[in-house]
PDB file of C-alpha atoms in Angstrom:
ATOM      1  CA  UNK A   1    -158.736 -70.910 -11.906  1.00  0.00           C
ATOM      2  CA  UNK A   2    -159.924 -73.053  -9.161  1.00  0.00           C
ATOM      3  CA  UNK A   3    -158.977 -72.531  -5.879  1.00  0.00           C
ATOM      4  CA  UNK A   4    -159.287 -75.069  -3.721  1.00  0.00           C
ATOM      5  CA  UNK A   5    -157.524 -73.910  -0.891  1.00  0.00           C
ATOM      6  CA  UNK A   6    -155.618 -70.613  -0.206  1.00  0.00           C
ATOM      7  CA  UNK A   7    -152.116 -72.547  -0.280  1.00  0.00           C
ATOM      8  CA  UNK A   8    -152.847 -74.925  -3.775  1.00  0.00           C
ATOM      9  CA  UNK A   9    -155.050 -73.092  -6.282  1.00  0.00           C
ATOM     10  CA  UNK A  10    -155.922 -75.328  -8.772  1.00  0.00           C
ATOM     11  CA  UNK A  11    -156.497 -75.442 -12.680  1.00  0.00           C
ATOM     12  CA  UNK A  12    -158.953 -77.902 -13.207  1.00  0.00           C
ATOM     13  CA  UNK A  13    -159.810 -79.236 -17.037  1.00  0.00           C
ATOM     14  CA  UNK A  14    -162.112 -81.777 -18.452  1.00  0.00           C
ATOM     15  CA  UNK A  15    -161.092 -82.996 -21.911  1.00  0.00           C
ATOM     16  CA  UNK A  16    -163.096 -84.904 -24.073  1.00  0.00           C
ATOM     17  CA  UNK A  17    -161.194 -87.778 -26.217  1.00  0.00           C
ATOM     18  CA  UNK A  18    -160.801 -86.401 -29.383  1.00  0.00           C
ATOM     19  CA  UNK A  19    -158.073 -86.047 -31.721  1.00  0.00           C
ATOM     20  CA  UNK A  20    -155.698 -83.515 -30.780  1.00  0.00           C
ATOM     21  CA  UNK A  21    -157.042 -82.582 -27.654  1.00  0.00           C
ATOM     22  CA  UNK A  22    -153.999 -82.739 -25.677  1.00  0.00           C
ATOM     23  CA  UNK A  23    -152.651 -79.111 -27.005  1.00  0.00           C
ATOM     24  CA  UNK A  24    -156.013 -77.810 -25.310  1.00  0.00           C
ATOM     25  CA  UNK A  25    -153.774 -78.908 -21.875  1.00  0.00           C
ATOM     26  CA  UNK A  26    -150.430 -77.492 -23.482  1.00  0.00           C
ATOM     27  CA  UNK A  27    -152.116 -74.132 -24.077  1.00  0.00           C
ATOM     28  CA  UNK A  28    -153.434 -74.320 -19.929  1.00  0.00           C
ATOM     29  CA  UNK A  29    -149.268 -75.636 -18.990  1.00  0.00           C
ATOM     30  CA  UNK A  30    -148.525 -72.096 -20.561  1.00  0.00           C
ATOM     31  CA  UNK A  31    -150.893 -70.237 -18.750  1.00  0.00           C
ATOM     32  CA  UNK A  32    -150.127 -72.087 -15.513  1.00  0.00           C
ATOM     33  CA  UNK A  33    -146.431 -71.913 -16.012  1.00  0.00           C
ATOM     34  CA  UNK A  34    -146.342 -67.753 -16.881  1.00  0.00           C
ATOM     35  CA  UNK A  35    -147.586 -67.438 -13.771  1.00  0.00           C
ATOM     36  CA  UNK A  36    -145.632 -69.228 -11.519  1.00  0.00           C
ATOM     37  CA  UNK A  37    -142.629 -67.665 -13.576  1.00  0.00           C
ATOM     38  CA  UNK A  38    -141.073 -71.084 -14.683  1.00  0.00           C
ATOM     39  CA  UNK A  39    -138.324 -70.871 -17.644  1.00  0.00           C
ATOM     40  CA  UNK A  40    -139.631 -71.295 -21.271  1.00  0.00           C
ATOM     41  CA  UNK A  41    -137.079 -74.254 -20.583  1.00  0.00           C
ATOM     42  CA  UNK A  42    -138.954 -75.878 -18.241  1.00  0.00           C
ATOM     43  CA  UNK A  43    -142.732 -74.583 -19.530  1.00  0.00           C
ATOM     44  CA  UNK A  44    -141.386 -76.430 -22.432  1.00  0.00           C
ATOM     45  CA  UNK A  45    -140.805 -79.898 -20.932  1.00  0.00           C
ATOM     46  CA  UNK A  46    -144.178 -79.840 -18.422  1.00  0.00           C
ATOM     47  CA  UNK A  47    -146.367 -79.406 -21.857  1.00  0.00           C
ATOM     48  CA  UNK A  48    -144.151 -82.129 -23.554  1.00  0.00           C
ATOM     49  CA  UNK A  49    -144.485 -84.883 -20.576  1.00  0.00           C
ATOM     50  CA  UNK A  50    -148.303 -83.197 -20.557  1.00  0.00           C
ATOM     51  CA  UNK A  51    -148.898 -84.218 -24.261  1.00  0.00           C
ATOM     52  CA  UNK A  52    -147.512 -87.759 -23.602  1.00  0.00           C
ATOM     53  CA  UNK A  53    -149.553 -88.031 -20.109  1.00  0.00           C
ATOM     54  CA  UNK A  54    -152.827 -86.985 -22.202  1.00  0.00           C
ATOM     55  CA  UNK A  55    -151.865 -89.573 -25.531  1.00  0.00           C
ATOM     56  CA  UNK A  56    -151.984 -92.475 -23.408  1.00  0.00           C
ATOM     57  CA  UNK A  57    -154.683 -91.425 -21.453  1.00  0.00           C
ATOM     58  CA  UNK A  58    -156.549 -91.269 -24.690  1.00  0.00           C
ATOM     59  CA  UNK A  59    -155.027 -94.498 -25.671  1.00  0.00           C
ATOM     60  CA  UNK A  60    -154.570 -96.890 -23.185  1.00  0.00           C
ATOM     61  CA  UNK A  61    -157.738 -96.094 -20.813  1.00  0.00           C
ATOM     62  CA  UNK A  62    -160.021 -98.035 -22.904  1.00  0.00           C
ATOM     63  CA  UNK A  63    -162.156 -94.950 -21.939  1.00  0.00           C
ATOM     64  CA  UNK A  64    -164.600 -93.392 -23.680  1.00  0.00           C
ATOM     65  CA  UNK A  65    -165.338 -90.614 -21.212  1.00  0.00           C
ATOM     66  CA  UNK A  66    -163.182 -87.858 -20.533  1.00  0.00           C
ATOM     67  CA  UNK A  67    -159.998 -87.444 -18.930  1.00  0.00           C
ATOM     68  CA  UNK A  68    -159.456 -84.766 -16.497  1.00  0.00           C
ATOM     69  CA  UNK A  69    -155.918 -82.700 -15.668  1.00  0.00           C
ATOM     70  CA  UNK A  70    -155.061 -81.103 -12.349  1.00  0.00           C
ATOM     71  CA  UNK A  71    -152.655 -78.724 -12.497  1.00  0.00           C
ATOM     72  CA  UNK A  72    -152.075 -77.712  -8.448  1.00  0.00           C
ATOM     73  CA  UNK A  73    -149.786 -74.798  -8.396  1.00  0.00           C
ATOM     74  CA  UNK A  74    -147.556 -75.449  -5.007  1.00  0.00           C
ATOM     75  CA  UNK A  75    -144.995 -73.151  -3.368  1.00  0.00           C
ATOM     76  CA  UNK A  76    -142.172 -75.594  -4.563  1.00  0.00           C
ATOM     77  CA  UNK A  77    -143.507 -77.342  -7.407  1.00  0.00           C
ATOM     78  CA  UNK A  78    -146.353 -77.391 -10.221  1.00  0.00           C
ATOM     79  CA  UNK A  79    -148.078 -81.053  -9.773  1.00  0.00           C
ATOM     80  CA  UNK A  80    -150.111 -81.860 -12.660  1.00  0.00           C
ATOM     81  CA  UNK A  81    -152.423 -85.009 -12.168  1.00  0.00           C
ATOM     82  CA  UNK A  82    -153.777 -86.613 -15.316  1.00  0.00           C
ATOM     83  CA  UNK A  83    -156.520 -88.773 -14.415  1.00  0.00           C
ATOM     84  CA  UNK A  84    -158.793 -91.271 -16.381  1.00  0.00           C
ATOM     85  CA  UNK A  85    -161.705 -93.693 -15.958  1.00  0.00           C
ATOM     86  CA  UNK A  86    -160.448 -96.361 -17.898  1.00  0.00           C
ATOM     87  CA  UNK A  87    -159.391-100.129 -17.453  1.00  0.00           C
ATOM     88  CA  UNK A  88    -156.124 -99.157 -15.522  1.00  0.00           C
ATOM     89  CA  UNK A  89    -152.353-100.796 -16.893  1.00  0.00           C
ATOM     90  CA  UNK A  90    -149.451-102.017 -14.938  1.00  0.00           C
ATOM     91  CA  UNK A  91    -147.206 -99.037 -15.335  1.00  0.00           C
ATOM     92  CA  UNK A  92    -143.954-101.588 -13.994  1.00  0.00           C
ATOM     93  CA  UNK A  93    -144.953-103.814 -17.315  1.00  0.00           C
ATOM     94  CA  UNK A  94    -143.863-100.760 -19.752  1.00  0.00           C
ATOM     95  CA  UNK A  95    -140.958-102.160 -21.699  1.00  0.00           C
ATOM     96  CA  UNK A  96    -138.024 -99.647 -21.808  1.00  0.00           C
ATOM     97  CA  UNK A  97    -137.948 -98.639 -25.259  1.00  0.00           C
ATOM     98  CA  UNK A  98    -134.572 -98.584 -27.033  1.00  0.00           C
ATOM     99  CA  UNK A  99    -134.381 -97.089 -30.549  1.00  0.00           C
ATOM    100  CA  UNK A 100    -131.451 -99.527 -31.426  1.00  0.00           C
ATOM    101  CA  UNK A 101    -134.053-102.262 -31.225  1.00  0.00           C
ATOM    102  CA  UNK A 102    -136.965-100.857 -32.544  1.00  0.00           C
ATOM    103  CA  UNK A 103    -134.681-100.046 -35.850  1.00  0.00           C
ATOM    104  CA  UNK A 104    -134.725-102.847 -38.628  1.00  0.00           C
ATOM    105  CA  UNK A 105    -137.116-105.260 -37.071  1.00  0.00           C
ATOM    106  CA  UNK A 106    -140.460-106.168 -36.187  1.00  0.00           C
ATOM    107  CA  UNK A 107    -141.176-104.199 -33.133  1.00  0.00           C
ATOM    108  CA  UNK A 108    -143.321-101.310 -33.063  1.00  0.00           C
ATOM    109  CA  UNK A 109    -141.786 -97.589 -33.033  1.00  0.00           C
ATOM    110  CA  UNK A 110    -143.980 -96.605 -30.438  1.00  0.00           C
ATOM    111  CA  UNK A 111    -144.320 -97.146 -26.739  1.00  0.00           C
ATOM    112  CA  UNK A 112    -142.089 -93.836 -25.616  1.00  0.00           C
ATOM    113  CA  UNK A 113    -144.144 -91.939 -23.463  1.00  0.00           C
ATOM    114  CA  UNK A 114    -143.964 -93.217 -20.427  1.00  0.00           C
ATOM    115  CA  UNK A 115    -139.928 -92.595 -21.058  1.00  0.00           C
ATOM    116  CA  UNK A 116    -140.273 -89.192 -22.040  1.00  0.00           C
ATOM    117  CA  UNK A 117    -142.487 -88.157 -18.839  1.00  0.00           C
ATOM    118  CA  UNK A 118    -139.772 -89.745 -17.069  1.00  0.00           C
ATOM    119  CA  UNK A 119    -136.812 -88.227 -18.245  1.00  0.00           C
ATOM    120  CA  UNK A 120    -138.801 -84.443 -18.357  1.00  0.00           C
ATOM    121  CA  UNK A 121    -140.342 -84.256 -15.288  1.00  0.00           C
ATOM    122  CA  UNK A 122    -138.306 -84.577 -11.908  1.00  0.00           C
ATOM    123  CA  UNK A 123    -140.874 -86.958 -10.278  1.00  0.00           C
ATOM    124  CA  UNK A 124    -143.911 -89.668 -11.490  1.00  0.00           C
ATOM    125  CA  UNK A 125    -146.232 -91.808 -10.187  1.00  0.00           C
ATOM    126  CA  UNK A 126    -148.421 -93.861 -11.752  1.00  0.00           C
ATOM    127  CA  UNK A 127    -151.913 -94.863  -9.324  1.00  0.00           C
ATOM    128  CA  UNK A 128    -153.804 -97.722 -11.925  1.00  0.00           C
ATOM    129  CA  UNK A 129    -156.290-100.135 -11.194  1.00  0.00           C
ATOM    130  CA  UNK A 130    -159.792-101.608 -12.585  1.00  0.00           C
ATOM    131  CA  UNK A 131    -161.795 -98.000 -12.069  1.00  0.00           C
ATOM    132  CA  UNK A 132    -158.686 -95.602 -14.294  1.00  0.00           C
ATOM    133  CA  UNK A 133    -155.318 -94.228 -13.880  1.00  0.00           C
ATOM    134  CA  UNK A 134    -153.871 -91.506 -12.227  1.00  0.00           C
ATOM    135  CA  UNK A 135    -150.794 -90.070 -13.731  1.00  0.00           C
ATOM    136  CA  UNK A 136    -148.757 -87.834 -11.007  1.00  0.00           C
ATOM    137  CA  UNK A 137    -146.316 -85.458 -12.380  1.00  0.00           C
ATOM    138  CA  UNK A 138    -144.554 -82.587 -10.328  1.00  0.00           C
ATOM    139  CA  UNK A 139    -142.422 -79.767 -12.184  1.00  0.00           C
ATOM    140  CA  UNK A 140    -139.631 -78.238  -8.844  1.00  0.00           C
ATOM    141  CA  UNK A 141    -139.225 -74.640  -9.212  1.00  0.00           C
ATOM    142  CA  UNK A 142    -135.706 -74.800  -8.211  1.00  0.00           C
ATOM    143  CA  UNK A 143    -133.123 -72.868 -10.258  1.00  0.00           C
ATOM    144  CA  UNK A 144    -135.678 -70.397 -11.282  1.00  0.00           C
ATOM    145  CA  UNK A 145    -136.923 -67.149 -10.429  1.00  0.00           C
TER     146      UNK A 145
ATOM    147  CA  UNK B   1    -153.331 -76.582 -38.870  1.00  0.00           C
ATOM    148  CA  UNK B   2    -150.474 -78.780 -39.387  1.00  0.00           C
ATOM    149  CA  UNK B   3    -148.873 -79.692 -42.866  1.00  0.00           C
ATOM    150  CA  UNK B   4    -146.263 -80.151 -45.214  1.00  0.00           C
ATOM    151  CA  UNK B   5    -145.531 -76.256 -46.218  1.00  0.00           C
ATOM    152  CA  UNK B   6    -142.638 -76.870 -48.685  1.00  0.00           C
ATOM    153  CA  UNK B   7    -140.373 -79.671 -50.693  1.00  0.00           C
ATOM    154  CA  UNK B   8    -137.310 -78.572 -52.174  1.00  0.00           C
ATOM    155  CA  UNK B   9    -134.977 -80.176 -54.040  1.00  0.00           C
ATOM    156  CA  UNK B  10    -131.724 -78.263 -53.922  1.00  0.00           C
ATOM    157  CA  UNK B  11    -128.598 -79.822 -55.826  1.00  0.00           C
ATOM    158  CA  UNK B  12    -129.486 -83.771 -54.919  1.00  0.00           C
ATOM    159  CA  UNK B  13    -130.838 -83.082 -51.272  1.00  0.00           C
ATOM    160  CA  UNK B  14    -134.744 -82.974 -50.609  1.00  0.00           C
ATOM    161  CA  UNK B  15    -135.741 -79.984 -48.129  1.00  0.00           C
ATOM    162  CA  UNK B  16    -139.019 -80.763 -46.681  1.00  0.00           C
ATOM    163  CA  UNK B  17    -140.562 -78.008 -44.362  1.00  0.00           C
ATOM    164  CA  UNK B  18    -143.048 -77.866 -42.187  1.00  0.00           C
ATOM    165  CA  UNK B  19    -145.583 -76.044 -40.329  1.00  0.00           C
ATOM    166  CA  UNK B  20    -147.221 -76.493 -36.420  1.00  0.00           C
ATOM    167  CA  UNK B  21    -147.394 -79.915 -34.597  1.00  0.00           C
ATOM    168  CA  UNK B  22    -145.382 -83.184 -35.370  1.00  0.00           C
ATOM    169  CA  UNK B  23    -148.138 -85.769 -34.795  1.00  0.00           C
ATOM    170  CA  UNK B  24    -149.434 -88.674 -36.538  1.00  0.00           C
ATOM    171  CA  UNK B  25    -151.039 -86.848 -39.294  1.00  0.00           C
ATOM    172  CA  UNK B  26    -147.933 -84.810 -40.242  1.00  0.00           C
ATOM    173  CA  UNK B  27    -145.433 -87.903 -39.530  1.00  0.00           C
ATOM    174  CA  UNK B  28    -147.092 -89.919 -42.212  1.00  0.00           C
ATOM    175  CA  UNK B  29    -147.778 -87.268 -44.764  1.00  0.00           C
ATOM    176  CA  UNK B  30    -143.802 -86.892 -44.166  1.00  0.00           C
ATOM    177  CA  UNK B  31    -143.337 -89.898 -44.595  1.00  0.00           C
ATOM    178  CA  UNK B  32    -145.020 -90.710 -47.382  1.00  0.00           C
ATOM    179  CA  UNK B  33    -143.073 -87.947 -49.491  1.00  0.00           C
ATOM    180  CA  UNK B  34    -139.765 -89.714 -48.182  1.00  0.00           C
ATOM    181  CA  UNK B  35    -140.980 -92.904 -49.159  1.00  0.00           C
ATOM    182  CA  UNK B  36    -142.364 -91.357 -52.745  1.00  0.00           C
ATOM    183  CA  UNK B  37    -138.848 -89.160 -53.351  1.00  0.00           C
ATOM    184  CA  UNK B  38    -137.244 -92.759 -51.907  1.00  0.00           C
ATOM    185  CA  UNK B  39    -138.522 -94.543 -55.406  1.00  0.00           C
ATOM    186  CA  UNK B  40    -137.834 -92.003 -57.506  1.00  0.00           C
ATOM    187  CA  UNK B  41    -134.173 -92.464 -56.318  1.00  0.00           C
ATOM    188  CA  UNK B  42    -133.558 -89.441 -54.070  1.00  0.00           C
ATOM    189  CA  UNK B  43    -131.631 -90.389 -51.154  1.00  0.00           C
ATOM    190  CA  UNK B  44    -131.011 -87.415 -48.840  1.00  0.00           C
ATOM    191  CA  UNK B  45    -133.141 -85.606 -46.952  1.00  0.00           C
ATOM    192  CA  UNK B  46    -133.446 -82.695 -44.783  1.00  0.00           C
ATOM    193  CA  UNK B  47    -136.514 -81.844 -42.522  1.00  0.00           C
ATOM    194  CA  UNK B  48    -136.745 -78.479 -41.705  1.00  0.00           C
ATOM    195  CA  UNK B  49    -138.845 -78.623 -38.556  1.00  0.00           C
ATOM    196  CA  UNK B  50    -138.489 -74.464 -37.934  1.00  0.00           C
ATOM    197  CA  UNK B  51    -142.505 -73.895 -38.019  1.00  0.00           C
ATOM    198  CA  UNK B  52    -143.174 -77.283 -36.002  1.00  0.00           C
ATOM    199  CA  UNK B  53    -141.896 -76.391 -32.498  1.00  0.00           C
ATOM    200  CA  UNK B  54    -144.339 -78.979 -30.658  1.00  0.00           C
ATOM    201  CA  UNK B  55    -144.090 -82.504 -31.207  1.00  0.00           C
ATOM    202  CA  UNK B  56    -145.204 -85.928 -29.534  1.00  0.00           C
ATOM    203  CA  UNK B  57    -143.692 -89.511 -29.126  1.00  0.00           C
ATOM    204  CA  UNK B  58    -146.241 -90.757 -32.096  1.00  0.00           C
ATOM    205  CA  UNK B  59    -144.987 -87.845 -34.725  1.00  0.00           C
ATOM    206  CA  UNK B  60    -141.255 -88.412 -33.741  1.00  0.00           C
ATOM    207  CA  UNK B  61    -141.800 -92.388 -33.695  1.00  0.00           C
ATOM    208  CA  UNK B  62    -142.590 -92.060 -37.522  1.00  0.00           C
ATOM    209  CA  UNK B  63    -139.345 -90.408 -38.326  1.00  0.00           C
ATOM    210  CA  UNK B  64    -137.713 -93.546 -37.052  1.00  0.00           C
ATOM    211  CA  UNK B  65    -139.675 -95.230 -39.997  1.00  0.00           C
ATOM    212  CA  UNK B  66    -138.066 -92.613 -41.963  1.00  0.00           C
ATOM    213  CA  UNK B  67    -134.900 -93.656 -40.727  1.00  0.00           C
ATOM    214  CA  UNK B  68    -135.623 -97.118 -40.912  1.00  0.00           C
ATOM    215  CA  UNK B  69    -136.170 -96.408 -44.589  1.00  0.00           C
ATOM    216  CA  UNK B  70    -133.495 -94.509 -45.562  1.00  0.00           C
ATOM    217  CA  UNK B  71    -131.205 -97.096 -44.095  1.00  0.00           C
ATOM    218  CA  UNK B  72    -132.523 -99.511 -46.292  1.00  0.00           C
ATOM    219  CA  UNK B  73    -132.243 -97.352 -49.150  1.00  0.00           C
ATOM    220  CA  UNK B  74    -128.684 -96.200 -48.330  1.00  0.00           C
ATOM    221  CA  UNK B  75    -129.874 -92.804 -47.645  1.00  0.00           C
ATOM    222  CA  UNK B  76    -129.374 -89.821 -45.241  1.00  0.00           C
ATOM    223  CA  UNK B  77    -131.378 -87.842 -43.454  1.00  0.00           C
ATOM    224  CA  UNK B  78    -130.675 -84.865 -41.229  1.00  0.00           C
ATOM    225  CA  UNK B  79    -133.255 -82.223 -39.187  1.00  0.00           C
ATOM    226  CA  UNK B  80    -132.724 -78.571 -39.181  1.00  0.00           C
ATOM    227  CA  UNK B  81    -134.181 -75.635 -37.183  1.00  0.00           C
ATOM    228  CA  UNK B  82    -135.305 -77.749 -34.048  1.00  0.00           C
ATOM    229  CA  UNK B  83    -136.998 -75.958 -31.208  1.00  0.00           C
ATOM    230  CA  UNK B  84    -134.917 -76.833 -28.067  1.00  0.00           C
ATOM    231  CA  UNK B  85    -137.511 -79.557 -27.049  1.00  0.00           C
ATOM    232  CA  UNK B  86    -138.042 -81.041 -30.403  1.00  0.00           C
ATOM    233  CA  UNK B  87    -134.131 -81.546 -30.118  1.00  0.00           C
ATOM    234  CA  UNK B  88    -134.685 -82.835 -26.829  1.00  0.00           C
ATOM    235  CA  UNK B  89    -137.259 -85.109 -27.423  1.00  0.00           C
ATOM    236  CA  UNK B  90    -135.267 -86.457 -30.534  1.00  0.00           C
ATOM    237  CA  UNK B  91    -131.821 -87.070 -28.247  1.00  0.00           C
ATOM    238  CA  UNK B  92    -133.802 -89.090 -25.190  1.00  0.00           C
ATOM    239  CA  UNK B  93    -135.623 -90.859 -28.465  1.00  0.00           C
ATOM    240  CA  UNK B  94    -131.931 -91.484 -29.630  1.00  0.00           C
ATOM    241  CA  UNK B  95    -132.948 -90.114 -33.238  1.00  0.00           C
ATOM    242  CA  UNK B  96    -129.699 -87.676 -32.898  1.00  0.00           C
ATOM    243  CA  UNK B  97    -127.789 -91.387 -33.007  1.00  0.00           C
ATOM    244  CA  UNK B  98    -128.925 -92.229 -36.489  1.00  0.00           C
ATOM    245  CA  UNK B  99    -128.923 -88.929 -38.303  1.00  0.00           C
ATOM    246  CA  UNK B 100    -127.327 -85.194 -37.524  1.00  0.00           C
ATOM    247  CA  UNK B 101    -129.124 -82.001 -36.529  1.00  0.00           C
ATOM    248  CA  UNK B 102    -128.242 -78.442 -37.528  1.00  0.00           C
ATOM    249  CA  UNK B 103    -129.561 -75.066 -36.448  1.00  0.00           C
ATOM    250  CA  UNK B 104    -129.745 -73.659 -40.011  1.00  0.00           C
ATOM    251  CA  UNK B 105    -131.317 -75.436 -43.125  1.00  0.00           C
ATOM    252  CA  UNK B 106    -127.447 -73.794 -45.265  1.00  0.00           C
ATOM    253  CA  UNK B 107    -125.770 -75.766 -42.380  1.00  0.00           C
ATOM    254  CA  UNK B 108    -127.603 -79.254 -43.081  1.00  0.00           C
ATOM    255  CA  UNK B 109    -127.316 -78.564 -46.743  1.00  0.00           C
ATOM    256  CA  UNK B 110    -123.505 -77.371 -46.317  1.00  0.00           C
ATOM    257  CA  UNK B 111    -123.521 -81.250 -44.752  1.00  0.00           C
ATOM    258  CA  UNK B 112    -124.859 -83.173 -47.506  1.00  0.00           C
ATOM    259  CA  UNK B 113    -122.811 -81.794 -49.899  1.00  0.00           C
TER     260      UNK B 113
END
């Protein structure tokens, strides 16, 4: 563990893009989330919306360099930045997806991630342009011990 | 290591069972056994998803294939034994719209009776 100041130690990780590589970040969430004493509930969700965060960082960056996860363990909150080098997106241009639609036609299954981040984390921000993405994601502590 | 640990075919219900994380690779060998049991005119089907308590958008996006299928087939599917965010992940999807979950694989079965 990184510490990068005596307030906000940090996790830092470097993931290459290979298949599967995401669940190397789920296993760090675990780690990370044990020790700040977060329910299995919650522990749960940050590795989900981590998974997700990591898959279209893999995906969408264009990238073929690594991707690199922040996990910055606050008094309040665990932020987790997910951060590539790739051609950037327009993170207001995600369609919502909506399963009635995607059922019996022509449009693609995919395209929930961005969703599920959403709905499992309490805040996210998207930073994207030309030079890669940053993915902000912050996990409250409230309601647990 | 991810797979396909089981198929069962108790009364006229398929049980397929698996083991560790619901991702492409397990999503299509899934559904490739669906689609296989589809033409040889089976037409319900449980997943037990007990062993496979992580899951991403990709894995889950191929059971809506499944679903897709079996609603062109006149079929029913149902999932059993879902870790709490595997159930989760399914109801913001909206899969729990289209097909039922159950905490026990003798529950889903009780169901397709």
């Amino acid at each position: 563990m990184k510490e990068t100041s005596e307030k906000t130690p940090t996790v830092e990780l470097k993931l290459p893009i290979l298949e599967n590589m995401e669940l190397v970040a789920t296993q760090t969430a675990d780690v990370v989330s044990k020790h700040m004493k977060l329910s299995s509930e919650k522990s749960d969700e940050i590795k989900m919306a981590l998974i997700e965060a990591c898959i279209n960082a893999f995906e969408h960056s264009k990238s073929e360099e690594q991707i690199f996860i922040h996990f910055i363990i606050r008094e309040n909150n665990l932020t987790i930045k997910v951060i590539d080098k790739g051609a950037g997106f327009d993170s207001a241009g995600v369609a919502i997806p909506n399963i009635e639609s995607k059922l019996n036609s022509e449009e693609s299954k995919r395209g929930w991630g961005v969703m599920l981040i959403k709905e499992l984390m309490d805040s996210v921000s998207f930073e994207s342009d030309h030079t890669g993405t940053t993915v902000t994601m912050v996990k409250n502590l409230e309601n647990d011990e | 290591m991810n797979s396909i640990i089981g198929t069962d075919e108790i009364g006229d219900v398929i049980v397929i069972s698996t083991q560790g994380y619901l991702n492409k690779d397990l999503g299509e060998e899934i559904f490739a056994l669906v689609e296989k049991n589809i033409s040889d005119g089976k037409k319900k089907f449980i997943i037990n998803l007990a062993q496979s308590d992580i899951v991403n958008s990709i894995g889950a996006s191929i059971m809506i294939e499944i679903i897709e299928e079996l609603q062109e087939a006149d079929g029913t599917l149902a999932f059993c034994t879902l870790a709490p965010i595997v159930e989760k992940t399914f109801t913001i999807m909206g899969l729990t719209k289209y097909c039922s979950t159950f905490e026990s694989q003798e529950a889903a079965l009780e169901h397709m009776a």
